[in-house]
PDB file of C-alpha atoms in Angstrom:
ATOM      1  CA  CYS A 216      34.294  32.912 126.186  1.00  0.00           C
ATOM      2  CA  LEU A 217      31.392  33.803 123.818  1.00  0.00           C
ATOM      3  CA  SER A 218      32.131  37.546 124.184  1.00  0.00           C
ATOM      4  CA  CYS A 219      28.604  38.053 125.671  1.00  0.00           C
ATOM      5  CA  LYS A 220      29.927  40.443 128.337  1.00  0.00           C
ATOM      6  CA  GLY A 221      27.703  38.781 130.971  1.00  0.00           C
ATOM      7  CA  CYS A 222      30.677  38.644 133.297  1.00  0.00           C
ATOM      8  CA  ALA A 223      30.977  42.415 133.246  1.00  0.00           C
ATOM      9  CA  SER A 224      27.539  42.859 134.811  1.00  0.00           C
ATOM     10  CA  ASP A 225      26.633  39.520 136.470  1.00  0.00           C
ATOM     11  CA  CYS A 226      29.992  38.569 138.106  1.00  0.00           C
ATOM     12  CA  PRO A 227      30.729  40.299 141.403  1.00  0.00           C
ATOM     13  CA  THR A 228      34.243  41.095 140.233  1.00  0.00           C
ATOM     14  CA  GLY A 229      32.799  42.925 137.155  1.00  0.00           C
ATOM     15  CA  ILE A 230      35.782  41.847 134.945  1.00  0.00           C
ATOM     16  CA  ASP A 231      34.963  42.244 131.222  1.00  0.00           C
ATOM     17  CA  MET A 232      36.461  39.051 129.791  1.00  0.00           C
ATOM     18  CA  ALA A 233      35.211  39.903 126.281  1.00  0.00           C
ATOM     19  CA  THR A 234      37.485  42.914 126.282  1.00  0.00           C
ATOM     20  CA  TYR A 235      40.380  40.829 127.463  1.00  0.00           C
ATOM     21  CA  LYS A 236      39.649  38.238 124.742  1.00  0.00           C
ATOM     22  CA  SER A 237      39.666  40.959 122.049  1.00  0.00           C
ATOM     23  CA  GLU A 238      42.981  42.345 123.287  1.00  0.00           C
ATOM     24  CA  ALA A 239      44.478  38.857 123.454  1.00  0.00           C
ATOM     25  CA  LEU A 240      43.411  38.104 119.903  1.00  0.00           C
ATOM     26  CA  HIS A 241      44.759  41.473 118.823  1.00  0.00           C
ATOM     27  CA  GLN A 242      48.196  40.820 120.189  1.00  0.00           C
ATOM     28  CA  LYS A 243      48.355  37.148 119.190  1.00  0.00           C
ATOM     29  CA  PHE A 244      47.539  37.757 115.562  1.00  0.00           C
ATOM     30  CA  GLN A 245      49.075  41.209 115.021  1.00  0.00           C
ATOM     31  CA  GLY A 246      51.117  41.002 111.900  1.00  0.00           C
ATOM     32  CA  ARG A 247      50.273  37.307 111.419  1.00  0.00           C
ATOM     33  CA  LEU A 248      47.961  35.198 109.392  1.00  0.00           C
ATOM     34  CA  ARG A 249      44.580  34.979 111.094  1.00  0.00           C
ATOM     35  CA  PRO A 250      41.878  32.289 111.137  1.00  0.00           C
ATOM     36  CA  ARG A 251      39.823  32.538 107.972  1.00  0.00           C
ATOM     37  CA  SER A 252      36.698  33.487 109.830  1.00  0.00           C
ATOM     38  CA  HIS A 253      38.407  36.709 110.934  1.00  0.00           C
ATOM     39  CA  TYR A 254      38.578  37.745 107.287  1.00  0.00           C
ATOM     40  CA  THR A 255      34.976  36.709 106.541  1.00  0.00           C
ATOM     41  CA  LEU A 256      32.757  36.978 109.675  1.00  0.00           C
ATOM     42  CA  GLY A 257      35.182  39.464 111.195  1.00  0.00           C
ATOM     43  CA  LYS A 258      34.605  41.785 108.318  1.00  0.00           C
ATOM     44  CA  LEU A 259      30.900  41.058 107.731  1.00  0.00           C
ATOM     45  CA  PRO A 260      29.789  44.678 107.303  1.00  0.00           C
ATOM     46  CA  PHE A 261      32.277  45.061 104.395  1.00  0.00           C
ATOM     47  CA  TRP A 262      31.124  41.854 102.704  1.00  0.00           C
ATOM     48  CA  SER A 263      27.379  42.533 103.289  1.00  0.00           C
ATOM     49  CA  ARG A 264      27.627  45.995 101.631  1.00  0.00           C
ATOM     50  CA  LEU A 265      29.464  44.398  98.756  1.00  0.00           C
ATOM     51  CA  ALA A 266      26.789  41.712  98.448  1.00  0.00           C
ATOM     52  CA  GLY A 267      24.094  44.323  98.674  1.00  0.00           C
ATOM     53  CA  TRP A 268      24.766  45.308  95.137  1.00  0.00           C
ATOM     54  CA  THR A 269      24.016  41.824  93.795  1.00  0.00           C
ATOM     55  CA  PRO A 270      21.951  40.161  96.628  1.00  0.00           C
ATOM     56  CA  ARG A 271      20.305  37.558  94.291  1.00  0.00           C
ATOM     57  CA  LEU A 272      23.780  36.367  92.992  1.00  0.00           C
ATOM     58  CA  ALA A 273      25.107  36.177  96.543  1.00  0.00           C
ATOM     59  CA  ASN A 274      22.088  34.214  97.820  1.00  0.00           C
ATOM     60  CA  LEU A 275      22.286  31.928  94.819  1.00  0.00           C
ATOM     61  CA  GLY A 276      25.922  31.131  95.426  1.00  0.00           C
ATOM     62  CA  ILE A 277      25.371  30.277  99.087  1.00  0.00           C
ATOM     63  CA  ARG A 278      22.410  27.924  98.308  1.00  0.00           C
ATOM     64  CA  LEU A 279      23.880  25.982  95.346  1.00  0.00           C
ATOM     65  CA  PRO A 280      24.330  22.285  96.215  1.00  0.00           C
ATOM     66  CA  VAL A 281      28.049  22.177  95.700  1.00  0.00           C
ATOM     67  CA  LEU A 282      29.266  25.765  95.708  1.00  0.00           C
ATOM     68  CA  GLY A 283      27.270  26.763  98.845  1.00  0.00           C
ATOM     69  CA  PRO A 284      28.908  24.376 101.312  1.00  0.00           C
ATOM     70  CA  VAL A 285      32.348  25.228  99.867  1.00  0.00           C
ATOM     71  CA  LEU A 286      31.774  28.895 100.281  1.00  0.00           C
ATOM     72  CA  LEU A 287      30.600  28.385 103.883  1.00  0.00           C
ATOM     73  CA  TRP A 288      33.639  26.245 104.669  1.00  0.00           C
ATOM     74  CA  LEU A 289      35.910  28.874 103.160  1.00  0.00           C
ATOM     75  CA  ALA A 290      34.161  31.472 105.414  1.00  0.00           C
ATOM     76  CA  GLY A 291      34.804  29.285 108.450  1.00  0.00           C
ATOM     77  CA  VAL A 292      31.090  28.537 108.948  1.00  0.00           C
ATOM     78  CA  ASP A 293      29.969  25.168 110.321  1.00  0.00           C
ATOM     79  CA  ARG A 294      28.159  23.087 107.583  1.00  0.00           C
ATOM     80  CA  ARG A 295      25.343  22.428 110.058  1.00  0.00           C
ATOM     81  CA  ARG A 296      24.571  26.074 110.230  1.00  0.00           C
ATOM     82  CA  SER A 297      22.329  27.986 107.817  1.00  0.00           C
ATOM     83  CA  VAL A 298      23.068  31.646 107.125  1.00  0.00           C
ATOM     84  CA  PRO A 299      20.490  34.364 106.544  1.00  0.00           C
ATOM     85  CA  ALA A 300      19.713  35.539 103.036  1.00  0.00           C
ATOM     86  CA  PHE A 301      20.656  38.983 101.911  1.00  0.00           C
ATOM     87  CA  ALA A 302      17.678  41.318 101.488  1.00  0.00           C
ATOM     88  CA  ARG A 303      16.682  42.102  97.940  1.00  0.00           C
ATOM     89  CA  ARG A 304      17.028  45.824  98.706  1.00  0.00           C
ATOM     90  CA  PRO A 305      19.126  47.045 101.746  1.00  0.00           C
ATOM     91  CA  PHE A 306      17.349  49.333 104.117  1.00  0.00           C
ATOM     92  CA  ARG A 307      19.583  52.334 103.344  1.00  0.00           C
ATOM     93  CA  ARG A 308      18.350  52.275  99.690  1.00  0.00           C
ATOM     94  CA  THR A 309      14.654  52.236 100.526  1.00  0.00           C
ATOM     95  CA  PHE A 310      14.550  54.656 103.418  1.00  0.00           C
ATOM     96  CA  ARG A 311      13.018  58.084 102.661  1.00  0.00           C
ATOM     97  CA  HIS A 312      13.226  61.021 104.996  1.00  0.00           C
ATOM     98  CA  GLU A 313       9.953  62.719 105.638  1.00  0.00           C
ATOM     99  CA  PRO A 314      10.044  66.333 106.973  1.00  0.00           C
ATOM    100  CA  GLY A 315       8.309  66.972 110.249  1.00  0.00           C
ATOM    101  CA  GLY A 316       8.545  65.568 113.719  1.00  0.00           C
ATOM    102  CA  LYS A 317      11.323  65.787 116.292  1.00  0.00           C
ATOM    103  CA  PRO A 318      14.691  64.853 114.705  1.00  0.00           C
ATOM    104  CA  VAL A 319      16.457  61.625 115.632  1.00  0.00           C
ATOM    105  CA  ILE A 320      19.385  59.857 114.013  1.00  0.00           C
ATOM    106  CA  LEU A 321      18.740  56.137 113.283  1.00  0.00           C
ATOM    107  CA  PHE A 322      21.871  54.042 113.469  1.00  0.00           C
ATOM    108  CA  ALA A 323      20.986  51.332 110.929  1.00  0.00           C
ATOM    109  CA  ASP A 324      23.576  48.614 111.592  1.00  0.00           C
ATOM    110  CA  SER A 325      24.870  46.280 108.967  1.00  0.00           C
ATOM    111  CA  PHE A 326      22.654  43.363 109.884  1.00  0.00           C
ATOM    112  CA  SER A 327      19.468  45.353 109.917  1.00  0.00           C
ATOM    113  CA  ASP A 328      20.494  47.029 106.672  1.00  0.00           C
ATOM    114  CA  ALA A 329      21.568  43.952 104.656  1.00  0.00           C
ATOM    115  CA  PHE A 330      19.644  41.078 106.156  1.00  0.00           C
ATOM    116  CA  SER A 331      16.589  42.295 108.075  1.00  0.00           C
ATOM    117  CA  PRO A 332      15.458  45.657 106.727  1.00  0.00           C
ATOM    118  CA  GLU A 333      11.949  44.925 107.998  1.00  0.00           C
ATOM    119  CA  VAL A 334      13.269  45.439 111.503  1.00  0.00           C
ATOM    120  CA  ALA A 335      14.610  48.834 110.547  1.00  0.00           C
ATOM    121  CA  ASP A 336      11.292  49.666 108.779  1.00  0.00           C
ATOM    122  CA  ALA A 337       9.373  48.765 111.903  1.00  0.00           C
ATOM    123  CA  THR A 338      11.687  50.957 114.009  1.00  0.00           C
ATOM    124  CA  VAL A 339      10.957  53.876 111.645  1.00  0.00           C
ATOM    125  CA  ARG A 340       7.172  53.323 111.929  1.00  0.00           C
ATOM    126  CA  VAL A 341       7.277  53.308 115.736  1.00  0.00           C
ATOM    127  CA  LEU A 342       9.479  56.416 115.878  1.00  0.00           C
ATOM    128  CA  ARG A 343       7.091  58.276 113.533  1.00  0.00           C
ATOM    129  CA  ALA A 344       4.077  57.219 115.503  1.00  0.00           C
ATOM    130  CA  ALA A 345       5.770  58.673 118.610  1.00  0.00           C
ATOM    131  CA  GLY A 346       6.258  62.058 116.961  1.00  0.00           C
ATOM    132  CA  TYR A 347       9.856  61.666 115.741  1.00  0.00           C
ATOM    133  CA  GLU A 348      11.277  61.895 112.273  1.00  0.00           C
ATOM    134  CA  PRO A 349      14.276  59.639 111.856  1.00  0.00           C
ATOM    135  CA  ARG A 350      17.070  60.313 109.426  1.00  0.00           C
ATOM    136  CA  LEU A 351      20.228  58.367 108.626  1.00  0.00           C
ATOM    137  CA  PRO A 352      23.729  59.672 109.411  1.00  0.00           C
ATOM    138  CA  SER A 353      25.220  62.012 106.936  1.00  0.00           C
ATOM    139  CA  GLY A 354      27.896  59.574 105.957  1.00  0.00           C
ATOM    140  CA  SER A 355      28.733  55.939 106.049  1.00  0.00           C
ATOM    141  CA  VAL A 356      28.911  54.623 109.607  1.00  0.00           C
ATOM    142  CA  CYS A 357      29.810  51.280 111.295  1.00  0.00           C
ATOM    143  CA  CYS A 358      30.452  50.446 114.970  1.00  0.00           C
ATOM    144  CA  GLY A 359      33.293  48.051 114.052  1.00  0.00           C
ATOM    145  CA  LEU A 360      31.927  45.313 116.320  1.00  0.00           C
ATOM    146  CA  THR A 361      32.951  42.346 114.137  1.00  0.00           C
ATOM    147  CA  TRP A 362      36.494  43.703 114.035  1.00  0.00           C
ATOM    148  CA  ILE A 363      36.430  44.116 117.896  1.00  0.00           C
ATOM    149  CA  THR A 364      35.298  40.598 118.691  1.00  0.00           C
ATOM    150  CA  THR A 365      37.918  39.122 116.362  1.00  0.00           C
ATOM    151  CA  GLY A 366      40.706  41.263 117.812  1.00  0.00           C
ATOM    152  CA  GLN A 367      41.292  43.429 114.789  1.00  0.00           C
ATOM    153  CA  LEU A 368      41.468  46.464 117.058  1.00  0.00           C
ATOM    154  CA  ASP A 369      43.591  48.768 114.861  1.00  0.00           C
ATOM    155  CA  SER A 370      40.886  48.523 112.125  1.00  0.00           C
ATOM    156  CA  ALA A 371      38.123  48.859 114.775  1.00  0.00           C
ATOM    157  CA  LYS A 372      39.576  52.065 116.063  1.00  0.00           C
ATOM    158  CA  LYS A 373      39.803  53.611 112.560  1.00  0.00           C
ATOM    159  CA  ILE A 374      36.227  52.562 111.730  1.00  0.00           C
ATOM    160  CA  LEU A 375      34.901  53.868 115.080  1.00  0.00           C
ATOM    161  CA  SER A 376      36.858  57.148 114.649  1.00  0.00           C
ATOM    162  CA  ARG A 377      35.151  57.763 111.282  1.00  0.00           C
ATOM    163  CA  THR A 378      31.708  56.956 112.781  1.00  0.00           C
ATOM    164  CA  VAL A 379      32.252  59.319 115.725  1.00  0.00           C
ATOM    165  CA  ALA A 380      33.327  62.076 113.351  1.00  0.00           C
ATOM    166  CA  THR A 381      30.103  61.516 111.382  1.00  0.00           C
ATOM    167  CA  LEU A 382      27.801  61.521 114.346  1.00  0.00           C
ATOM    168  CA  ALA A 383      29.480  64.171 116.483  1.00  0.00           C
ATOM    169  CA  ALA A 384      27.766  67.229 115.032  1.00  0.00           C
ATOM    170  CA  ASP A 385      24.204  65.803 115.578  1.00  0.00           C
ATOM    171  CA  ALA A 386      25.145  64.601 119.060  1.00  0.00           C
ATOM    172  CA  LYS A 387      26.481  68.122 119.967  1.00  0.00           C
ATOM    173  CA  ALA A 388      23.155  69.527 118.671  1.00  0.00           C
ATOM    174  CA  GLY A 389      21.314  67.348 121.183  1.00  0.00           C
ATOM    175  CA  ILE A 390      19.782  65.030 118.650  1.00  0.00           C
ATOM    176  CA  PRO A 391      19.345  61.481 120.015  1.00  0.00           C
ATOM    177  CA  ILE A 392      21.053  58.609 118.310  1.00  0.00           C
ATOM    178  CA  VAL A 393      18.834  55.476 118.305  1.00  0.00           C
ATOM    179  CA  GLY A 394      20.399  52.074 117.747  1.00  0.00           C
ATOM    180  CA  ILE A 395      18.544  49.039 116.486  1.00  0.00           C
ATOM    181  CA  GLU A 396      20.930  46.162 117.085  1.00  0.00           C
ATOM    182  CA  PRO A 397      21.932  45.983 120.801  1.00  0.00           C
ATOM    183  CA  SER A 398      25.619  44.944 120.232  1.00  0.00           C
ATOM    184  CA  CYS A 399      26.245  47.869 117.906  1.00  0.00           C
ATOM    185  CA  THR A 400      24.378  50.254 120.199  1.00  0.00           C
ATOM    186  CA  ALA A 401      26.523  48.976 123.175  1.00  0.00           C
ATOM    187  CA  VAL A 402      29.707  49.695 121.205  1.00  0.00           C
ATOM    188  CA  LEU A 403      28.675  53.234 120.698  1.00  0.00           C
ATOM    189  CA  ARG A 404      27.828  53.708 124.360  1.00  0.00           C
ATOM    190  CA  SER A 405      30.621  51.626 126.017  1.00  0.00           C
ATOM    191  CA  ASP A 406      33.399  50.207 123.821  1.00  0.00           C
ATOM    192  CA  VAL A 407      33.921  53.638 122.285  1.00  0.00           C
ATOM    193  CA  HIS A 408      35.455  54.864 125.521  1.00  0.00           C
ATOM    194  CA  GLU A 409      37.947  51.940 125.615  1.00  0.00           C
ATOM    195  CA  LEU A 410      38.987  52.208 121.994  1.00  0.00           C
ATOM    196  CA  LEU A 411      39.000  56.023 121.840  1.00  0.00           C
ATOM    197  CA  PRO A 412      39.929  57.070 125.356  1.00  0.00           C
ATOM    198  CA  GLY A 413      39.871  60.790 126.088  1.00  0.00           C
ATOM    199  CA  ASP A 414      38.095  61.692 122.851  1.00  0.00           C
ATOM    200  CA  GLU A 415      35.597  64.357 123.635  1.00  0.00           C
ATOM    201  CA  ASP A 416      33.534  63.737 120.441  1.00  0.00           C
ATOM    202  CA  ALA A 417      33.374  59.987 121.334  1.00  0.00           C
ATOM    203  CA  ALA A 418      32.084  60.860 124.819  1.00  0.00           C
ATOM    204  CA  THR A 419      29.474  63.197 123.397  1.00  0.00           C
ATOM    205  CA  VAL A 420      28.320  60.566 120.919  1.00  0.00           C
ATOM    206  CA  ALA A 421      28.116  57.883 123.660  1.00  0.00           C
ATOM    207  CA  GLY A 422      26.038  60.194 125.774  1.00  0.00           C
ATOM    208  CA  SER A 423      23.576  60.724 122.969  1.00  0.00           C
ATOM    209  CA  VAL A 424      23.000  57.014 122.229  1.00  0.00           C
ATOM    210  CA  ARG A 425      19.622  55.621 123.140  1.00  0.00           C
ATOM    211  CA  THR A 426      17.860  52.314 122.727  1.00  0.00           C
ATOM    212  CA  LEU A 427      14.321  52.553 121.157  1.00  0.00           C
ATOM    213  CA  ALA A 428      12.801  51.769 124.566  1.00  0.00           C
ATOM    214  CA  GLU A 429      14.886  54.395 126.299  1.00  0.00           C
ATOM    215  CA  LEU A 430      13.799  57.060 123.834  1.00  0.00           C
ATOM    216  CA  LEU A 431      10.159  56.158 124.030  1.00  0.00           C
ATOM    217  CA  ALA A 432      10.160  56.038 127.818  1.00  0.00           C
ATOM    218  CA  GLN A 433      11.599  59.554 127.830  1.00  0.00           C
ATOM    219  CA  THR A 434       8.996  60.912 125.361  1.00  0.00           C
ATOM    220  CA  PRO A 435       6.269  62.995 127.002  1.00  0.00           C
ATOM    221  CA  GLY A 436       2.830  61.831 126.246  1.00  0.00           C
ATOM    222  CA  TRP A 437       3.848  58.547 124.728  1.00  0.00           C
ATOM    223  CA  SER A 438       2.258  55.342 126.030  1.00  0.00           C
ATOM    224  CA  ALA A 439       2.770  51.708 125.132  1.00  0.00           C
ATOM    225  CA  PRO A 440       0.199  50.049 122.816  1.00  0.00           C
ATOM    226  CA  ASP A 441      -2.306  47.669 124.287  1.00  0.00           C
ATOM    227  CA  LEU A 442      -0.890  44.079 124.019  1.00  0.00           C
ATOM    228  CA  SER A 443      -3.307  42.464 126.435  1.00  0.00           C
ATOM    229  CA  GLY A 444      -3.688  38.820 125.655  1.00  0.00           C
ATOM    230  CA  VAL A 445      -0.439  38.631 123.710  1.00  0.00           C
ATOM    231  CA  GLU A 446       2.067  36.006 124.966  1.00  0.00           C
ATOM    232  CA  VAL A 447       5.700  37.122 124.644  1.00  0.00           C
ATOM    233  CA  VAL A 448       8.877  35.068 125.106  1.00  0.00           C
ATOM    234  CA  ALA A 449      11.653  37.577 125.621  1.00  0.00           C
ATOM    235  CA  GLN A 450      15.296  36.562 125.354  1.00  0.00           C
ATOM    236  CA  PRO A 451      17.199  39.743 126.322  1.00  0.00           C
ATOM    237  CA  HIS A 452      20.198  40.244 124.066  1.00  0.00           C
ATOM    238  CA  CYS A 453      23.397  39.571 125.917  1.00  0.00           C
ATOM    239  CA  HIS A 454      24.942  43.021 125.321  1.00  0.00           C
ATOM    240  CA  HIS A 455      21.585  44.648 125.865  1.00  0.00           C
ATOM    241  CA  HIS A 456      21.428  43.045 129.303  1.00  0.00           C
ATOM    242  CA  ALA A 457      25.077  43.511 130.241  1.00  0.00           C
ATOM    243  CA  VAL A 458      25.876  46.937 128.882  1.00  0.00           C
ATOM    244  CA  LEU A 459      22.699  48.831 128.068  1.00  0.00           C
ATOM    245  CA  GLY A 460      20.309  47.388 130.643  1.00  0.00           C
ATOM    246  CA  TRP A 461      17.011  45.734 129.718  1.00  0.00           C
ATOM    247  CA  LYS A 462      14.827  47.111 132.531  1.00  0.00           C
ATOM    248  CA  THR A 463      13.377  49.874 130.417  1.00  0.00           C
ATOM    249  CA  ASP A 464      12.251  47.379 127.760  1.00  0.00           C
ATOM    250  CA  ALA A 465      10.803  45.071 130.497  1.00  0.00           C
ATOM    251  CA  ASP A 466       8.915  48.067 132.026  1.00  0.00           C
ATOM    252  CA  LEU A 467       7.392  48.949 128.576  1.00  0.00           C
ATOM    253  CA  LEU A 468       6.241  45.425 127.974  1.00  0.00           C
ATOM    254  CA  ALA A 469       4.687  45.291 131.429  1.00  0.00           C
ATOM    255  CA  GLU A 470       2.899  48.576 130.647  1.00  0.00           C
ATOM    256  CA  SER A 471       1.576  47.091 127.473  1.00  0.00           C
ATOM    257  CA  GLY A 472      -0.281  44.373 129.315  1.00  0.00           C
ATOM    258  CA  ALA A 473       1.425  41.564 127.471  1.00  0.00           C
ATOM    259  CA  THR A 474       2.114  38.232 129.255  1.00  0.00           C
ATOM    260  CA  VAL A 475       5.892  38.110 129.207  1.00  0.00           C
ATOM    261  CA  ARG A 476       8.221  35.261 130.008  1.00  0.00           C
ATOM    262  CA  THR A 477      11.689  36.577 130.334  1.00  0.00           C
ATOM    263  CA  LEU A 478      14.430  33.998 129.767  1.00  0.00           C
ATOM    264  CA  ALA A 479      17.796  33.926 131.539  1.00  0.00           C
ATOM    265  CA  GLY A 480      21.070  32.824 130.011  1.00  0.00           C
ATOM    266  CA  CYS A 481      22.326  33.002 126.447  1.00  0.00           C
ATOM    267  CA  CYS A 482      21.012  32.003 123.054  1.00  0.00           C
ATOM    268  CA  GLY A 483      24.321  30.398 122.117  1.00  0.00           C
ATOM    269  CA  LEU A 484      24.985  32.247 118.944  1.00  0.00           C
ATOM    270  CA  ALA A 485      26.913  35.216 120.461  1.00  0.00           C
ATOM    271  CA  GLY A 486      27.704  36.977 117.218  1.00  0.00           C
ATOM    272  CA  ASN A 487      30.061  34.887 115.052  1.00  0.00           C
ATOM    273  CA  PHE A 488      30.858  32.355 117.797  1.00  0.00           C
ATOM    274  CA  GLY A 489      27.890  30.074 117.173  1.00  0.00           C
ATOM    275  CA  VAL A 490      28.353  29.684 113.470  1.00  0.00           C
ATOM    276  CA  GLU A 491      32.103  29.140 113.435  1.00  0.00           C
ATOM    277  CA  ILE A 492      33.539  25.743 112.870  1.00  0.00           C
ATOM    278  CA  GLY A 493      34.355  24.032 116.126  1.00  0.00           C
ATOM    279  CA  HIS A 494      31.677  25.768 118.197  1.00  0.00           C
ATOM    280  CA  TYR A 495      28.473  24.070 117.007  1.00  0.00           C
ATOM    281  CA  GLU A 496      28.045  21.577 119.926  1.00  0.00           C
ATOM    282  CA  VAL A 497      28.755  24.228 122.609  1.00  0.00           C
ATOM    283  CA  SER A 498      26.443  26.711 120.896  1.00  0.00           C
ATOM    284  CA  VAL A 499      23.511  24.287 120.762  1.00  0.00           C
ATOM    285  CA  ALA A 500      24.120  23.113 124.392  1.00  0.00           C
ATOM    286  CA  VAL A 501      23.834  26.653 125.546  1.00  0.00           C
ATOM    287  CA  ALA A 502      20.661  27.318 123.587  1.00  0.00           C
ATOM    288  CA  GLU A 503      19.141  24.181 125.037  1.00  0.00           C
ATOM    289  CA  GLN A 504      19.418  25.491 128.601  1.00  0.00           C
ATOM    290  CA  ASN A 505      16.637  28.042 128.267  1.00  0.00           C
ATOM    291  CA  LEU A 506      15.813  29.355 124.831  1.00  0.00           C
ATOM    292  CA  LEU A 507      14.936  26.240 122.853  1.00  0.00           C
ATOM    293  CA  PRO A 508      12.767  24.644 125.577  1.00  0.00           C
ATOM    294  CA  ALA A 509      10.897  27.949 125.928  1.00  0.00           C
ATOM    295  CA  LEU A 510      10.167  28.137 122.222  1.00  0.00           C
ATOM    296  CA  ASP A 511       9.083  24.477 122.127  1.00  0.00           C
ATOM    297  CA  ALA A 512       6.753  25.135 125.024  1.00  0.00           C
ATOM    298  CA  ALA A 513       5.173  28.223 123.432  1.00  0.00           C
ATOM    299  CA  PRO A 514       5.113  27.776 119.664  1.00  0.00           C
ATOM    300  CA  ASP A 515       2.488  30.530 119.147  1.00  0.00           C
ATOM    301  CA  ALA A 516       4.189  33.176 121.307  1.00  0.00           C
ATOM    302  CA  VAL A 517       5.673  36.410 120.024  1.00  0.00           C
ATOM    303  CA  VAL A 518       9.484  36.128 120.343  1.00  0.00           C
TER     304      VAL A 518
END
């Protein structure tokens, strides 16, 4: 189980094995010593925020000839995997709110914040071009996904409860909450009901969560840019496909005029699964089914 949640949408029985896996890990390791990857990859948002204060030092440590491999081994990462570099400046420290436009809350997840701030920056530009003015939540937020997938459900509930409390007022005011990373967005829309059952604020927040494509599709007067002549290889994110639904994104790409090849299957990474020791061969075999051949066949395509 890669925790991709594909079974929840693609299997006729609709059984969410990823949720069962999280619960099984929760019960198995409750009050016990966990695999070391649960303390590292399973708490990645914590470590990424810590490293965000000294990103150059963190990147140097990972890339040193002797220290780097030792640190990756201690983290439970397969030596054949590379890990992304921390951004010089996290997105949250560079973002500036500009008055004007329709308000929208941007849920900047840990990965977009610490590793790929350019993705969050691009999201901001698109939102502003569509007449919105994004702002960040009033307090520190996290969806708790890495704690969920490693079965640290007590911690995940506490983290998600704090996030719901931070987002509730804006959600009640009718302000959309736009996610960037599909897994985090899916937690706020779906897993929040399982971890915080009966919580009215959680239900309100979940009902306010939108993907970028969903918000744009609901925006009067907005139209997709002209991408005629652009070749796109699209690998729908597993949680995007299984929980959020990728049809809105597909429709927007079709409206743009781009030539789109939509891939089936999984990329093989599945969060922390693909980088953990013991999973490398399975991860690569999964990627070789669809994704890697498509990239080899279209080296100049937009991915």
